[in-house]
PDB file of C-alpha atoms and ligand atoms in Angstrom:
ATOM      1  CA  MET A 389       0.258  -0.299   0.225  1.00  0.00           C
ATOM      2  CA  LYS A 390       1.129   3.549  -0.750  1.00  0.00           C
ATOM      3  CA  ILE A 391       1.647   5.626   2.080  1.00  0.00           C
ATOM      4  CA  LEU A 392       0.259   9.232   1.788  1.00  0.00           C
ATOM      5  CA  ILE A 393       0.499  10.358   5.039  1.00  0.00           C
ATOM      6  CA  SER A 394       3.259   8.879   7.491  1.00  0.00           C
ATOM      7  CA  GLU A 395       2.646   7.931  11.213  1.00  0.00           C
ATOM      8  CA  VAL A 396       5.067  10.755  12.282  1.00  0.00           C
ATOM      9  CA  THR A 397       3.520  13.449  10.060  1.00  0.00           C
ATOM     10  CA  ILE A 398       0.020  12.590  11.466  1.00  0.00           C
ATOM     11  CA  ARG A 399       1.331  12.975  15.120  1.00  0.00           C
ATOM     12  CA  ASP A 400       3.213  16.389  14.613  1.00  0.00           C
ATOM     13  CA  ARG A 401      -0.041  17.520  12.989  1.00  0.00           C
ATOM     14  CA  VAL A 402      -2.464  16.221  15.572  1.00  0.00           C
ATOM     15  CA  THR A 403      -0.447  17.930  18.266  1.00  0.00           C
ATOM     16  CA  GLU A 404      -0.632  21.174  16.509  1.00  0.00           C
ATOM     17  CA  LEU A 405      -4.626  20.692  16.358  1.00  0.00           C
ATOM     18  CA  GLY A 406      -4.643  19.971  19.924  1.00  0.00           C
ATOM     19  CA  ALA A 407      -2.340  23.399  20.864  1.00  0.00           C
ATOM     20  CA  GLN A 408      -4.472  25.059  18.627  1.00  0.00           C
ATOM     21  CA  LEU A 409      -7.985  23.875  20.205  1.00  0.00           C
ATOM     22  CA  SER A 410      -6.401  24.453  23.542  1.00  0.00           C
ATOM     23  CA  ARG A 411      -5.593  28.145  22.978  1.00  0.00           C
ATOM     24  CA  GLU A 412      -9.346  29.067  21.051  1.00  0.00           C
ATOM     25  CA  TYR A 413     -11.189  26.884  23.721  1.00  0.00           C
ATOM     26  CA  ALA A 414      -9.522  28.165  27.035  1.00  0.00           C
ATOM     27  CA  GLY A 415     -12.371  28.623  29.452  1.00  0.00           C
ATOM     28  CA  ARG A 416     -15.015  27.539  27.519  1.00  0.00           C
ATOM     29  CA  PRO A 417     -17.020  24.415  28.135  1.00  0.00           C
ATOM     30  CA  LEU A 418     -15.525  22.025  25.423  1.00  0.00           C
ATOM     31  CA  THR A 419     -17.390  19.066  24.229  1.00  0.00           C
ATOM     32  CA  ILE A 420     -15.671  17.299  21.209  1.00  0.00           C
ATOM     33  CA  LEU A 421     -18.080  15.025  19.717  1.00  0.00           C
ATOM     34  CA  GLY A 422     -16.237  12.015  17.693  1.00  0.00           C
ATOM     35  CA  VAL A 423     -18.101  10.519  14.920  1.00  0.00           C
ATOM     36  CA  LEU A 424     -18.328   6.629  14.961  1.00  0.00           C
ATOM     37  CA  THR A 425     -16.282   4.879  13.959  1.00  0.00           C
ATOM     38  CA  GLY A 426     -13.819   6.672  11.825  1.00  0.00           C
ATOM     39  CA  SER A 427     -12.980   9.380  14.421  1.00  0.00           C
ATOM     40  CA  VAL A 428     -11.928   7.074  17.372  1.00  0.00           C
ATOM     41  CA  VAL A 429      -7.966   6.726  16.471  1.00  0.00           C
ATOM     42  CA  LEU A 430      -7.857  10.853  15.987  1.00  0.00           C
ATOM     43  CA  LEU A 431     -10.264  11.391  18.924  1.00  0.00           C
ATOM     44  CA  ALA A 432      -7.995   9.237  21.201  1.00  0.00           C
ATOM     45  CA  ASP A 433      -4.667  11.327  20.139  1.00  0.00           C
ATOM     46  CA  LEU A 434      -6.208  14.396  19.977  1.00  0.00           C
ATOM     47  CA  ILE A 435      -7.454  14.708  23.151  1.00  0.00           C
ATOM     48  CA  ARG A 436      -4.193  13.737  24.863  1.00  0.00           C
ATOM     49  CA  ALA A 437      -2.458  16.698  22.461  1.00  0.00           C
ATOM     50  CA  THR A 438      -5.154  19.240  24.596  1.00  0.00           C
ATOM     51  CA  SER A 439      -4.582  21.003  27.719  1.00  0.00           C
ATOM     52  CA  VAL A 440      -7.778  22.389  28.543  1.00  0.00           C
ATOM     53  CA  PRO A 441     -10.549  20.893  30.569  1.00  0.00           C
ATOM     54  CA  LEU A 442     -13.051  18.934  28.027  1.00  0.00           C
ATOM     55  CA  ARG A 443     -15.440  16.464  27.977  1.00  0.00           C
ATOM     56  CA  VAL A 444     -15.845  13.680  25.345  1.00  0.00           C
ATOM     57  CA  ALA A 445     -18.931  12.272  23.418  1.00  0.00           C
ATOM     58  CA  LEU A 446     -19.883  10.028  20.690  1.00  0.00           C
ATOM     59  CA  ILE A 447     -22.354  10.040  17.893  1.00  0.00           C
ATOM     60  CA  SER A 448     -23.059   7.817  14.976  1.00  0.00           C
ATOM     61  CA  ALA A 449     -23.636   8.613  11.567  1.00  0.00           C
ATOM     62  CA  SER A 450     -23.892   6.281   8.617  1.00  0.00           C
ATOM     63  CA  SER A 451     -24.752   6.233   4.975  1.00  0.00           C
ATOM     64  CA  TYR A 452     -27.023   3.658   3.538  1.00  0.00           C
ATOM     65  CA  GLY A 453     -27.330   2.373  -0.188  1.00  0.00           C
ATOM     66  CA  GLY A 454     -24.003   4.300  -1.151  1.00  0.00           C
ATOM     67  CA  THR A 455     -21.091   3.074  -2.945  1.00  0.00           C
ATOM     68  CA  ARG A 456     -17.393   3.601  -1.867  1.00  0.00           C
ATOM     69  CA  THR A 457     -17.337   7.158  -3.734  1.00  0.00           C
ATOM     70  CA  SER A 458     -21.059   8.247  -3.415  1.00  0.00           C
ATOM     71  CA  PRO A 459     -22.921   8.631   0.021  1.00  0.00           C
ATOM     72  CA  GLY A 460     -26.250   7.170  -0.087  1.00  0.00           C
ATOM     73  CA  VAL A 461     -28.945   8.299   2.803  1.00  0.00           C
ATOM     74  CA  LEU A 462     -27.249   9.688   5.799  1.00  0.00           C
ATOM     75  CA  SER A 463     -28.713   8.224   8.995  1.00  0.00           C
ATOM     76  CA  VAL A 464     -27.658  10.031  12.462  1.00  0.00           C
ATOM     77  CA  ASN A 465     -27.903   8.203  15.730  1.00  0.00           C
ATOM     78  CA  SER A 466     -28.020  10.467  18.876  1.00  0.00           C
ATOM     79  CA  SER A 467     -28.620   8.219  21.236  1.00  0.00           C
ATOM     80  CA  LEU A 468     -25.212   8.091  23.035  1.00  0.00           C
ATOM     81  CA  VAL A 469     -24.988  11.860  22.924  1.00  0.00           C
ATOM     82  CA  PRO A 470     -24.946  13.600  26.458  1.00  0.00           C
ATOM     83  CA  ASP A 471     -26.535  16.872  27.343  1.00  0.00           C
ATOM     84  CA  LEU A 472     -24.610  19.695  25.046  1.00  0.00           C
ATOM     85  CA  LYS A 473     -27.176  22.576  26.000  1.00  0.00           C
ATOM     86  CA  GLY A 474     -24.898  25.576  26.202  1.00  0.00           C
ATOM     87  CA  ARG A 475     -21.824  23.936  25.856  1.00  0.00           C
ATOM     88  CA  ASP A 476     -19.144  24.549  23.006  1.00  0.00           C
ATOM     89  CA  VAL A 477     -19.000  21.545  20.512  1.00  0.00           C
ATOM     90  CA  VAL A 478     -16.289  20.256  18.194  1.00  0.00           C
ATOM     91  CA  ILE A 479     -17.754  17.634  16.042  1.00  0.00           C
ATOM     92  CA  LEU A 480     -14.722  15.234  15.138  1.00  0.00           C
ATOM     93  CA  ASP A 481     -14.650  13.121  12.139  1.00  0.00           C
ATOM     94  CA  ASP A 482     -12.031  11.340  10.067  1.00  0.00           C
ATOM     95  CA  ILE A 483     -12.681  12.875   6.619  1.00  0.00           C
ATOM     96  CA  PHE A 484     -14.585  15.661   5.108  1.00  0.00           C
ATOM     97  CA  ASP A 485     -15.273  14.578   1.443  1.00  0.00           C
ATOM     98  CA  THR A 486     -18.602  15.859   0.084  1.00  0.00           C
ATOM     99  CA  GLY A 487     -19.483  17.244   3.035  1.00  0.00           C
ATOM    100  CA  HIS A 488     -22.999  15.796   3.423  1.00  0.00           C
ATOM    101  CA  THR A 489     -22.172  13.751   6.749  1.00  0.00           C
ATOM    102  CA  MET A 490     -20.818  16.874   8.463  1.00  0.00           C
ATOM    103  CA  GLU A 491     -23.771  18.871   7.295  1.00  0.00           C
ATOM    104  CA  GLY A 492     -26.391  16.359   8.505  1.00  0.00           C
ATOM    105  CA  LEU A 493     -24.145  16.249  11.845  1.00  0.00           C
ATOM    106  CA  TYR A 494     -24.474  19.950  12.132  1.00  0.00           C
ATOM    107  CA  GLU A 495     -28.354  19.715  11.871  1.00  0.00           C
ATOM    108  CA  ALA A 496     -28.273  17.174  14.510  1.00  0.00           C
ATOM    109  CA  VAL A 497     -26.070  18.778  17.054  1.00  0.00           C
ATOM    110  CA  LYS A 498     -27.872  22.198  16.651  1.00  0.00           C
ATOM    111  CA  GLY A 499     -31.253  20.477  18.215  1.00  0.00           C
ATOM    112  CA  PHE A 500     -29.439  20.063  21.411  1.00  0.00           C
ATOM    113  CA  GLU A 501     -29.201  23.764  21.806  1.00  0.00           C
ATOM    114  CA  PRO A 502     -25.516  23.954  22.265  1.00  0.00           C
ATOM    115  CA  ASN A 503     -23.601  27.242  22.789  1.00  0.00           C
ATOM    116  CA  SER A 504     -21.548  26.653  19.491  1.00  0.00           C
ATOM    117  CA  VAL A 505     -20.911  24.038  17.074  1.00  0.00           C
ATOM    118  CA  ARG A 506     -17.371  23.631  14.829  1.00  0.00           C
ATOM    119  CA  SER A 507     -16.141  20.971  12.759  1.00  0.00           C
ATOM    120  CA  ALA A 508     -12.998  19.512  12.793  1.00  0.00           C
ATOM    121  CA  VAL A 509     -11.423  16.417  10.555  1.00  0.00           C
ATOM    122  CA  LEU A 510      -8.199  14.768   9.839  1.00  0.00           C
ATOM    123  CA  LEU A 511      -8.722  14.755   5.933  1.00  0.00           C
ATOM    124  CA  TRP A 512     -10.450  17.115   3.544  1.00  0.00           C
ATOM    125  CA  LYS A 513     -10.780  16.325   0.118  1.00  0.00           C
ATOM    126  CA  THR A 514     -11.216  19.899  -0.979  1.00  0.00           C
ATOM    127  CA  GLU A 515     -12.239  18.483  -4.699  1.00  0.00           C
ATOM    128  CA  ARG A 516     -14.954  16.982  -3.571  1.00  0.00           C
ATOM    129  CA  THR A 517     -16.638  19.483  -1.328  1.00  0.00           C
ATOM    130  CA  ALA A 518     -20.451  19.834  -2.223  1.00  0.00           C
ATOM    131  CA  VAL A 519     -21.786  21.557   0.465  1.00  0.00           C
ATOM    132  CA  ASP A 520     -22.092  25.313   1.725  1.00  0.00           C
ATOM    133  CA  LEU A 521     -19.744  24.011   4.603  1.00  0.00           C
ATOM    134  CA  VAL A 522     -16.164  23.901   5.202  1.00  0.00           C
ATOM    135  CA  PRO A 523     -14.466  22.410   8.231  1.00  0.00           C
ATOM    136  CA  ASP A 524     -13.297  24.896  10.802  1.00  0.00           C
ATOM    137  CA  TYR A 525     -10.207  22.829  11.934  1.00  0.00           C
ATOM    138  CA  PHE A 526      -8.428  19.980   9.741  1.00  0.00           C
ATOM    139  CA  GLY A 527      -5.051  18.257   9.321  1.00  0.00           C
ATOM    140  CA  PHE A 528      -4.661  17.741   6.018  1.00  0.00           C
ATOM    141  CA  LYS A 529      -5.858  18.812   2.497  1.00  0.00           C
ATOM    142  CA  ILE A 530      -5.687  15.583   0.363  1.00  0.00           C
ATOM    143  CA  PRO A 531      -6.390  15.002  -3.641  1.00  0.00           C
ATOM    144  CA  ASP A 532      -9.282  12.751  -4.603  1.00  0.00           C
ATOM    145  CA  GLU A 533      -8.146   9.541  -3.527  1.00  0.00           C
ATOM    146  CA  PHE A 534      -9.623   6.517  -1.866  1.00  0.00           C
ATOM    147  CA  VAL A 535      -7.653   6.253   1.376  1.00  0.00           C
ATOM    148  CA  VAL A 536      -7.443   4.321   4.307  1.00  0.00           C
ATOM    149  CA  GLY A 537      -5.771   4.047   8.092  1.00  0.00           C
ATOM    150  CA  TYR A 538      -5.858   6.013  11.372  1.00  0.00           C
ATOM    151  CA  GLY A 539      -9.595   5.275  11.706  1.00  0.00           C
ATOM    152  CA  LEU A 540     -10.421   5.390   8.106  1.00  0.00           C
ATOM    153  CA  ASP A 541     -12.095   2.137   6.640  1.00  0.00           C
ATOM    154  CA  PHE A 542     -12.726  -0.083   3.417  1.00  0.00           C
ATOM    155  CA  ASN A 543     -15.177  -2.611   4.096  1.00  0.00           C
ATOM    156  CA  ASP A 544     -14.492  -1.994   7.909  1.00  0.00           C
ATOM    157  CA  GLU A 545     -10.976  -2.980   7.620  1.00  0.00           C
ATOM    158  CA  PHE A 546      -8.016  -0.880   7.848  1.00  0.00           C
ATOM    159  CA  ARG A 547      -8.810   1.321  10.657  1.00  0.00           C
ATOM    160  CA  HIS A 548      -5.743  -0.125  12.807  1.00  0.00           C
ATOM    161  CA  LEU A 549      -2.991   1.247  10.463  1.00  0.00           C
ATOM    162  CA  PRO A 550      -1.137   3.819  12.064  1.00  0.00           C
ATOM    163  CA  TYR A 551      -0.707   5.836   8.663  1.00  0.00           C
ATOM    164  CA  ILE A 552      -2.956   7.042   5.900  1.00  0.00           C
ATOM    165  CA  GLY A 553      -2.635   4.811   2.864  1.00  0.00           C
ATOM    166  CA  VAL A 554      -3.938   4.545  -0.541  1.00  0.00           C
ATOM    167  CA  PRO A 555      -4.790   0.743  -1.008  1.00  0.00           C
ATOM    168  CA  ASP A 556      -4.094  -0.787  -4.344  1.00  0.00           C
ATOM    169  CA  GLN A 557      -6.308  -3.682  -5.977  1.00  0.00           C
ATOM    170  CA  ASP A 558      -4.891  -6.396  -4.045  1.00  0.00           C
ATOM    171  CA  ASP A 559      -5.600  -4.504  -0.717  1.00  0.00           C
ATOM    172  CA  LEU A 560      -8.995  -4.061  -1.542  1.00  0.00           C
ATOM    173  CA  THR A 561      -9.619  -7.909  -2.771  1.00  0.00           C
ATOM    174  CA  ALA A 562      -7.781  -8.860   0.394  1.00  0.00           C
ATOM    175  CA  ALA A 563     -10.175  -7.059   2.604  1.00  0.00           C
ATOM    176  CA  GLY A 564     -13.628  -8.487   0.704  1.00  0.00           C
ATOM    177  CA  GLY A 565     -13.912  -5.665  -1.962  1.00  0.00           C
TER     178      GLY A 565
HETATM  179  P1  LIG B 539     -19.126  12.885   3.201  1.00  0.00           P
HETATM  180  O1  LIG B 539     -20.240  12.943   3.658  1.00  0.00           O
HETATM  181  O2  LIG B 539     -19.052  12.910   1.436  1.00  0.00           O
HETATM  182  O3  LIG B 539     -18.265  13.881   3.577  1.00  0.00           O
HETATM  183  O4  LIG B 539     -18.476  11.570   3.449  1.00  0.00           O
HETATM  184  C1  LIG B 539     -17.800  11.348   4.810  1.00  0.00           C
HETATM  185  C2  LIG B 539     -17.527   9.957   4.930  1.00  0.00           C
HETATM  186  O5  LIG B 539     -17.643   8.930   3.870  1.00  0.00           O
HETATM  187  C3  LIG B 539     -16.489   9.818   5.985  1.00  0.00           C
HETATM  188  O6  LIG B 539     -17.008   9.824   7.232  1.00  0.00           O
HETATM  189  C4  LIG B 539     -16.148   8.300   5.442  1.00  0.00           C
HETATM  190  O7  LIG B 539     -16.942   7.460   6.338  1.00  0.00           O
HETATM  191  C5  LIG B 539     -16.310   8.102   3.936  1.00  0.00           C
HETATM  192  N1  LIG B 539     -15.249   8.279   2.994  1.00  0.00           N
HETATM  193  C6  LIG B 539     -15.235   9.266   2.166  1.00  0.00           C
HETATM  194  N2  LIG B 539     -13.635   9.383   1.568  1.00  0.00           N
HETATM  195  C7  LIG B 539     -13.284   8.192   2.270  1.00  0.00           C
HETATM  196  C8  LIG B 539     -12.082   7.674   1.833  1.00  0.00           C
HETATM  197  O8  LIG B 539     -11.390   8.095   1.244  1.00  0.00           O
HETATM  198  N3  LIG B 539     -11.560   6.541   2.763  1.00  0.00           N
HETATM  199  C9  LIG B 539     -12.570   6.224   3.653  1.00  0.00           C
HETATM  200  N4  LIG B 539     -13.724   6.458   3.902  1.00  0.00           N
HETATM  201  C10 LIG B 539     -14.399   7.639   3.305  1.00  0.00           C
HETATM  202 MG1  LIG B 540     -16.899   7.476   8.271  1.00  0.00          MG
END
């Protein structure tokens, strides 16, 4: 598999993002809301790169009937979400592709009456953005290539890889694709 972003490069960037969030949310009631399942690796690293009090929460979003490159109908499950009223929420996902997922999550989170909502992602496929929304925080802009690792999956596999890679056909076949 071709490595697009190495483990060390990710670590350094996540450290920077943690410092940035710590500066901008100092003294505010921050909740980092991780989107299952793709954000869990980033979530674990990012919260340890912050130095301000914060809460961690999880929300689930999945799209049904989509293909690898085009999303289907988005379903957001908020049943795990704690009270966010008056909190400053940062929605954390692995990747901002078309942006439809983040747009749907914004709508769901606003229903909890938070004080503010922003978005953070590790990766932003800038050429694919299809909504009136851009991520407030992002780790890396990437080209329109299908990537896996550091939380991102193909067929629910490859999430454990410590780097961001571009799988080749053999990798995809091995993962049942
Ligand atoms: P969006 O709604 O188009 O922004 O897509 C976001 C979701 O699509 C992400 O949460 C991922 O689950 C999935 N996704 C988009 N691009 C990739 C990729 O390159 N690799 C793995 N998953 C991806
Ligand atoms: Mg995902």
